Tab-separated table of C-alpha atoms in Angstrom:
chain	number	residue	atom	x	y	z
A	179	MET	CA	-0.111	0.135	-0.106
A	180	GLN	CA	2.743	2.279	0.727
A	181	ARG	CA	4.350	1.480	-2.762
A	182	ALA	CA	0.838	2.792	-4.314
A	183	THR	CA	0.451	5.904	-2.409
A	184	ALA	CA	3.966	7.075	-3.015
A	185	ARG	CA	3.583	6.683	-6.980
A	186	PRO	CA	1.261	9.783	-7.477
A	187	GLY	CA	3.585	12.169	-5.862
A	188	THR	CA	6.479	11.254	-8.258
A	189	THR	CA	4.165	10.991	-10.853
A	190	SER	CA	2.824	14.624	-10.077
A	191	ARG	CA	5.946	16.201	-10.302
A	192	LEU	CA	6.898	14.833	-14.024
A	193	LEU	CA	3.620	14.516	-15.850
A	194	PRO	CA	2.502	18.328	-16.185
A	195	VAL	CA	5.638	19.101	-17.809
A	196	LEU	CA	5.495	16.065	-20.196
A	197	TRP	CA	2.057	17.373	-21.127
A	198	ALA	CA	2.949	20.894	-21.567
A	199	GLY	CA	5.560	19.656	-23.792
A	200	LEU	CA	3.844	17.750	-25.643
A	201	ALA	CA	1.259	19.662	-26.502
A	202	VAL	CA	3.604	22.435	-27.520
A	203	ALA	CA	5.000	20.264	-29.656
A	204	ALA	CA	2.057	18.481	-31.569
A	205	ALA	CA	1.070	22.289	-32.409
A	206	VAL	CA	4.094	23.195	-33.903
A	207	VAL	CA	4.403	19.814	-36.138
A	208	ALA	CA	1.100	19.868	-36.868
A	209	GLY	CA	0.913	23.570	-37.821
A	210	VAL	CA	3.767	23.144	-39.907
A	211	LEU	CA	3.183	19.786	-41.732
A	212	ALA	CA	-0.081	20.931	-42.871
A	213	ASP	CA	0.537	24.369	-43.541
A	214	ALA	CA	-1.691	25.495	-41.081
A	215	LEU	CA	0.323	28.967	-39.929
A	216	SER	CA	0.247	31.792	-41.745
A	217	SER	CA	3.335	34.161	-41.024
A	218	SER	CA	5.874	35.888	-42.831
A	219	THR	CA	8.790	33.960	-41.667
A	220	PHE	CA	9.166	30.562	-40.646
A	221	SER	CA	10.526	31.426	-37.471
A	222	ALA	CA	7.499	33.472	-36.774
A	223	ARG	CA	5.728	30.608	-37.630
A	224	ILE	CA	7.407	28.568	-34.791
A	225	ALA	CA	7.131	31.192	-32.150
A	226	THR	CA	3.578	31.737	-32.663
A	227	ALA	CA	2.714	27.970	-32.682
A	228	VAL	CA	4.647	27.655	-29.300
A	229	THR	CA	3.261	30.922	-27.457
A	230	ARG	CA	-0.705	30.105	-28.760
A	231	SER	CA	-0.521	26.506	-27.811
A	232	GLY	CA	1.475	27.658	-24.664
A	233	MET	CA	-1.571	29.958	-23.507
A	234	ASP	CA	-3.740	26.913	-24.168
A	235	VAL	CA	-2.103	24.733	-22.035
A	236	ALA	CA	-1.879	27.016	-19.102
A	237	GLY	CA	-5.164	27.994	-19.607
A	238	ILE	CA	-6.592	24.584	-19.532
A	239	ALA	CA	-4.571	23.867	-16.435
A	240	CYS	CA	-6.116	27.075	-14.568
A	241	VAL	CA	-9.731	25.606	-15.933
A	242	GLY	CA	-8.836	22.224	-14.380
A	243	LEU	CA	-7.530	23.638	-11.120
A	244	GLY	CA	-10.677	25.734	-10.421
A	245	LEU	CA	-13.249	22.943	-11.522
A	246	LEU	CA	-11.315	20.668	-9.348
A	247	ALA	CA	-11.534	23.176	-6.419
A	248	ALA	CA	-15.328	23.193	-7.292
A	249	LEU	CA	-16.086	19.794	-7.698
A	250	VAL	CA	-14.498	18.988	-4.327
A	251	ARG	CA	-17.008	20.583	-2.246
A	252	THR	CA	-19.280	17.996	-2.067
A	253	ARG	CA	-20.786	15.685	0.513
A	254	GLY	CA	-18.371	13.296	2.268
A	255	VAL	CA	-15.464	15.769	1.857
A	256	SER	CA	-14.040	17.031	5.387
A	257	GLU	CA	-13.421	20.832	5.758
A	258	ARG	CA	-10.137	19.955	6.948
A	259	ASP	CA	-9.272	18.133	3.379
A	260	ILE	CA	-11.238	21.068	1.356
A	261	ARG	CA	-8.653	23.898	3.238
A	262	THR	CA	-5.587	21.537	2.615
A	263	LEU	CA	-6.756	21.027	-1.115
A	264	ASP	CA	-7.649	24.249	-1.572
A	265	ARG	CA	-4.288	25.936	-0.769
A	266	ARG	CA	-2.741	23.395	-2.877
A	267	LEU	CA	-4.688	24.177	-5.908
A	268	ASP	CA	-4.379	28.149	-5.193
A	269	ARG	CA	-0.713	28.103	-4.975
A	270	ALA	CA	-0.545	25.861	-8.430
A	271	ILE	CA	-3.464	28.349	-9.961
A	272	VAL	CA	-0.944	31.319	-8.689
A	273	ALA	CA	1.984	29.518	-10.423
A	274	VAL	CA	0.532	28.282	-13.387
A	275	GLY	CA	-1.320	31.555	-13.911
A	276	GLY	CA	1.742	33.928	-13.698
A	277	ALA	CA	3.198	31.395	-16.725
A	278	TRP	CA	0.176	32.066	-18.604
A	279	LEU	CA	0.487	35.825	-18.494
A	280	VAL	CA	4.134	35.609	-19.533
A	281	VAL	CA	3.271	33.591	-22.541
A	282	VAL	CA	0.166	35.820	-23.655
A	283	LEU	CA	2.531	38.934	-23.516
A	284	CYS	CA	5.173	36.630	-25.616
A	285	ASP	CA	2.417	35.887	-27.959
A	286	THR	CA	1.184	39.895	-28.458
A	287	ALA	CA	5.108	40.755	-29.123
A	288	PHE	CA	5.487	37.747	-31.891
A	289	ARG	CA	2.161	38.683	-33.643
A	290	ALA	CA	2.888	42.501	-33.683
A	291	ALA	CA	6.415	41.877	-34.964
A	292	ASP	CA	4.709	39.540	-37.625
A	293	ALA	CA	2.384	42.003	-38.561
A	294	TYR	CA	4.954	44.713	-39.103
A	295	GLY	CA	7.194	42.197	-41.038
A	296	ARG	CA	9.924	42.854	-38.465
A	297	PRO	CA	12.033	41.142	-35.644
A	298	VAL	CA	10.191	41.244	-32.362
A	299	THR	CA	13.269	43.633	-30.900
A	300	ALA	CA	12.676	46.050	-33.892
A	301	VAL	CA	9.114	46.823	-32.812
A	302	GLY	CA	8.321	49.829	-30.419
A	303	GLY	CA	6.190	50.168	-27.621
A	304	GLY	CA	3.984	52.439	-29.620
A	305	GLU	CA	3.346	50.320	-32.551
A	306	LEU	CA	2.758	47.428	-30.127
A	307	LEU	CA	0.055	49.298	-28.341
A	308	ARG	CA	-1.309	50.251	-31.852
A	309	TRP	CA	-1.641	46.594	-32.988
A	310	ALA	CA	-3.020	45.366	-29.461
A	311	THR	CA	-5.590	47.726	-29.498
A	312	SER	CA	-6.709	48.462	-33.406
A	313	LEU	CA	-7.045	44.295	-34.351
A	314	ALA	CA	-9.653	41.814	-33.180
A	315	SER	CA	-6.942	39.555	-32.362
A	316	GLY	CA	-4.544	41.965	-30.305
A	317	ARG	CA	-7.575	43.029	-28.484
A	318	GLY	CA	-8.418	39.447	-27.979
A	319	LEU	CA	-4.914	39.024	-26.311
A	320	VAL	CA	-5.351	42.297	-24.001
A	321	LEU	CA	-8.627	40.480	-22.826
A	322	THR	CA	-6.996	37.128	-21.821
A	323	ALA	CA	-4.381	39.320	-20.154
A	324	ALA	CA	-7.322	40.758	-18.068
A	325	CYS	CA	-8.763	37.309	-17.223
A	326	VAL	CA	-5.377	36.070	-16.420
A	327	LEU	CA	-4.400	38.947	-13.782
A	328	VAL	CA	-7.880	37.980	-12.493
A	329	VAL	CA	-7.340	34.434	-11.858
A	330	ILE	CA	-4.144	34.721	-10.241
A	331	GLY	CA	-5.583	37.614	-8.066
A	332	CYS	CA	-8.290	35.328	-6.874
A	333	ALA	CA	-6.046	32.605	-5.664
A	334	THR	CA	-3.576	34.842	-4.236
A	335	ALA	CA	-6.390	36.537	-2.309
A	336	ARG	CA	-7.639	32.937	-1.171
A	337	LEU	CA	-4.076	32.303	0.093
A	338	VAL	CA	-4.124	35.441	1.989
A	339	ARG	CA	-7.386	34.957	3.625
A	340	GLU	CA	-9.081	31.739	3.393
A	341	GLY	CA	-12.884	32.561	1.658
A	342	ALA	CA	-12.162	35.945	0.631
A	343	VAL	CA	-12.960	34.716	-3.182
A	344	PRO	CA	-15.435	32.404	-4.051
A	345	PRO	CA	-13.798	29.101	-5.509
A	346	ARG	CA	-15.570	29.268	-8.930
A	347	ALA	CA	-14.160	32.835	-9.628
A	348	ALA	CA	-10.853	31.837	-10.836
A	349	LEU	CA	-12.752	29.126	-12.688
A	350	VAL	CA	-15.089	32.009	-14.760
A	351	ALA	CA	-12.183	34.002	-15.350
A	352	ALA	CA	-9.806	31.356	-16.564
A	353	LEU	CA	-12.623	29.991	-18.670
A	354	LEU	CA	-12.907	33.801	-20.179
A	355	GLY	CA	-9.480	34.123	-20.772
A	356	LEU	CA	-9.362	30.893	-22.805
A	357	LEU	CA	-12.506	31.569	-24.828
A	358	THR	CA	-11.525	35.391	-25.933
A	359	PRO	CA	-8.566	34.155	-28.354
A	360	ALA	CA	-10.841	31.410	-29.847
A	361	VAL	CA	-13.478	33.636	-30.707
A	362	THR	CA	-11.397	36.091	-32.190
A	363	GLY	CA	-9.490	33.498	-34.295
A	364	HIS	CA	-10.408	31.640	-37.220
A	365	ALA	CA	-14.245	31.688	-36.450
A	366	GLY	CA	-14.283	35.111	-36.578
A	367	THR	CA	-13.446	35.065	-40.182
A	368	SER	CA	-16.404	32.761	-40.973
A	369	SER	CA	-18.954	33.637	-42.905
A	370	ASP	CA	-21.342	32.580	-40.550
A	371	HIS	CA	-19.851	34.753	-37.966
A	372	GLU	CA	-22.149	34.360	-35.134
A	373	LEU	CA	-22.989	30.629	-35.185
A	374	ALA	CA	-19.001	30.345	-35.355
A	375	VAL	CA	-18.343	32.431	-32.428
A	376	ILE	CA	-20.846	30.637	-30.220
A	377	MET	CA	-19.712	26.806	-31.645
A	378	SER	CA	-15.909	27.921	-30.830
A	379	ALA	CA	-17.090	29.431	-27.611
A	380	LEU	CA	-19.043	26.128	-26.502
A	381	HIS	CA	-16.342	23.524	-27.664
A	382	VAL	CA	-13.174	25.316	-26.037
A	383	ALA	CA	-15.340	25.491	-22.504
A	384	ALA	CA	-16.170	21.810	-23.020
A	385	ALA	CA	-12.826	20.657	-24.024
A	386	SER	CA	-11.324	22.537	-21.437
A	387	ALA	CA	-13.198	21.444	-18.280
A	388	TRP	CA	-13.054	17.972	-19.560
A	389	VAL	CA	-9.242	18.050	-19.936
A	390	GLY	CA	-8.079	20.197	-17.203
A	391	GLY	CA	-10.760	18.426	-14.662
A	392	LEU	CA	-8.980	14.975	-15.495
A	393	ALA	CA	-5.567	16.133	-15.182
A	394	ALA	CA	-6.009	17.813	-12.137
A	395	MET	CA	-8.193	15.230	-10.552
A	396	LEU	CA	-4.980	12.829	-11.680
A	397	LEU	CA	-2.346	14.820	-10.131
A	398	PHE	CA	-4.073	15.863	-7.062
A	399	LEU	CA	-6.258	13.068	-6.073
A	400	GLY	CA	-4.588	10.431	-7.838
A	401	GLY	CA	-3.919	8.317	-4.347
A	402	ARG	CA	-6.753	9.833	-2.115
A	403	ARG	CA	-9.473	7.485	-2.103
A	404	ALA	CA	-11.242	9.968	0.492
A	405	LEU	CA	-11.395	12.325	-1.960
A	406	LEU	CA	-11.547	10.553	-4.875
A	407	ASP	CA	-14.741	8.617	-4.046
A	408	PRO	CA	-16.997	11.843	-3.740
A	409	VAL	CA	-15.322	13.509	-6.760
A	410	VAL	CA	-15.578	10.825	-9.285
A	411	PRO	CA	-19.053	10.703	-9.821
A	412	ARG	CA	-19.467	14.350	-10.012
A	413	PHE	CA	-16.775	14.570	-12.319
A	414	SER	CA	-17.923	11.583	-14.483
A	415	ARG	CA	-21.157	13.225	-15.134
A	416	LEU	CA	-19.520	16.351	-16.046
A	417	ALA	CA	-17.402	14.543	-18.359
A	418	THR	CA	-20.207	12.938	-20.252
A	419	PHE	CA	-21.596	16.187	-20.849
A	420	CYS	CA	-18.206	17.721	-22.164
A	421	ILE	CA	-17.456	15.111	-24.469
A	422	ILE	CA	-21.364	14.995	-26.012
A	423	GLY	CA	-20.422	19.137	-26.643
A	424	VAL	CA	-16.753	18.864	-27.614
A	425	GLY	CA	-18.530	15.867	-30.627
A	426	ILE	CA	-21.561	18.201	-31.589
A	427	THR	CA	-19.783	21.549	-31.648
A	428	GLY	CA	-16.461	20.126	-32.868
A	429	VAL	CA	-18.763	18.477	-36.046
A	430	LEU	CA	-20.489	22.212	-36.487
A	431	ASN	CA	-17.475	23.940	-36.624
A	432	ALA	CA	-16.238	21.851	-39.205
A	433	LEU	CA	-18.796	22.336	-41.382
A	434	LEU	CA	-18.818	26.091	-41.158
A	435	ARG	CA	-15.154	26.045	-42.383
A	436	LEU	CA	-14.984	23.371	-44.816
A	437	PRO	CA	-16.458	24.151	-48.656
A	438	SER	CA	-17.425	20.539	-48.657
A	439	VAL	CA	-16.747	17.059	-46.979
A	440	GLY	CA	-13.902	16.378	-49.696
A	441	ALA	CA	-12.091	19.001	-48.095
A	442	LEU	CA	-11.219	16.825	-45.527
A	443	VAL	CA	-8.439	15.096	-47.391
A	444	THR	CA	-7.676	18.044	-49.792
A	445	GLY	CA	-6.261	20.544	-47.121
A	446	GLY	CA	-4.270	21.237	-44.169
A	447	TYR	CA	-7.200	21.918	-42.121
A	448	GLY	CA	-9.301	18.842	-43.074
A	449	TRP	CA	-6.129	16.428	-42.226
A	450	LEU	CA	-5.440	18.364	-38.880
A	451	ILE	CA	-9.664	17.854	-38.193
A	452	ILE	CA	-9.403	13.948	-39.107
A	453	THR	CA	-6.135	13.688	-36.770
A	454	LYS	CA	-8.300	15.559	-33.705
A	455	VAL	CA	-10.963	12.865	-34.567
A	456	VAL	CA	-8.811	10.200	-34.145
A	457	LEU	CA	-7.436	11.550	-31.112
A	458	LEU	CA	-10.676	12.126	-29.517
A	459	ALA	CA	-11.925	8.788	-30.421
A	460	GLY	CA	-9.097	7.299	-28.601
A	461	ILE	CA	-9.615	9.358	-25.408
A	462	ALA	CA	-13.586	8.494	-25.270
A	463	VAL	CA	-12.494	4.741	-25.439
A	464	LEU	CA	-9.855	5.440	-22.561
A	465	GLY	CA	-11.979	7.384	-20.541
A	466	ASN	CA	-14.175	5.334	-19.308
A	467	ALA	CA	-12.458	2.842	-18.020
A	468	ALA	CA	-9.800	5.131	-16.624
A	469	ARG	CA	-12.929	6.428	-14.273
A	470	ARG	CA	-13.656	3.275	-13.371
A	471	ARG	CA	-10.186	2.646	-12.220
A	472	LEU	CA	-10.119	5.775	-10.289
A	473	ALA	CA	-13.215	4.990	-8.437
A	474	ALA	CA	-12.201	1.665	-7.422
A	475	GLY	CA	-8.833	2.603	-6.552
A	476	ARG	CA	-7.133	-0.262	-8.877
A	477	PHE	CA	-3.643	-0.048	-9.701
A	478	PRO	CA	-1.960	1.226	-11.861
A	479	VAL	CA	-4.776	3.436	-11.985
A	480	LEU	CA	-2.735	6.358	-12.797
A	481	ARG	CA	-1.249	4.736	-16.073
A	482	TRP	CA	-4.719	4.476	-17.475
A	483	ALA	CA	-5.588	8.006	-16.676
A	484	ALA	CA	-1.988	9.472	-17.979
A	485	VAL	CA	-2.520	7.889	-21.080
A	486	GLU	CA	-5.746	9.272	-21.636
A	487	VAL	CA	-4.654	12.816	-20.705
A	488	THR	CA	-1.378	12.243	-23.178
A	489	LEU	CA	-3.399	11.758	-25.795
A	490	MET	CA	-5.425	14.991	-24.423
A	491	ALA	CA	-2.002	16.715	-24.485
A	492	LEU	CA	-1.788	15.994	-28.423
A	493	ALA	CA	-5.379	16.983	-28.978
A	494	VAL	CA	-4.711	20.469	-27.368
A	495	GLY	CA	-1.904	20.732	-29.728
A	496	VAL	CA	-3.934	19.916	-33.063
A	497	ALA	CA	-6.623	22.187	-31.790
A	498	ALA	CA	-4.030	25.205	-31.196
A	499	ALA	CA	-2.710	24.735	-34.962
A	500	LEU	CA	-6.562	24.667	-36.233
A	501	THR	CA	-7.313	27.869	-34.657
A	502	GLN	CA	-4.450	29.360	-36.683
A	503	THR	CA	-5.252	28.401	-40.010
A	504	ALA	CA	-6.626	31.156	-42.112
């Protein structure tokens, strides 16, 4: 039993870094191979792919942490366990939120430099400000940065004084921070603008809750049956709705973007969609098995859940490449 409970601690130190690196690498490879990134230079394409996927990873992580803080407040979980977990989650939110803010600022600089056709070091502060305030994509990044600051502020306030901010506040702010780049990216250029924006927003919200929630649950509750037993059923119900939502909105998004079914195999965007569908199918197959093992405390439970989140990381990278299509 001691060996089983020691495993989550070791895993939790390594898996977040591996998942983040995998998502970023998948975004870069998918974007380059499918020619999904439109930039003036190859280096700019790589830089924007890295920062955009990094933003998605950090945002999904904050959503998952905030969601877990909300899910753990249920019958069967002691107040002491809730307080202990809250502090761990809030510290993680502050750290991940800080990284998220840095990546957002880097993404803003890289995209402004690409728009002006100059190296990032040659872009002045005034030009950067004009780009960030005059274009929809720039304003979206500014709003994302503001949301990230709210996320960090909520978690910090809770660390300073217990109960200062409701646990759902950081979750809502993180969701809004994730949605703004999504709805100002390729969805904003669709002929059916309003429907595309709505579908993209719902798709991102469902996917981030599903991916982030499972990852957070795995890392923070993986070896604690007293917390897993009441939380897993709640997350499983939510995950079911998220899976359905991701599937429906993904299909509608593809129909809005693709001129025909044949375009699935004739262009980079179509191939990215096919890749994402294959990954999501594998995730759906693994999801039920992983949650059953988490609920039953069957080891090696972490391996099953980790494989699912690994596929999710790949899907996040492919999705990041999709959002950069023209």
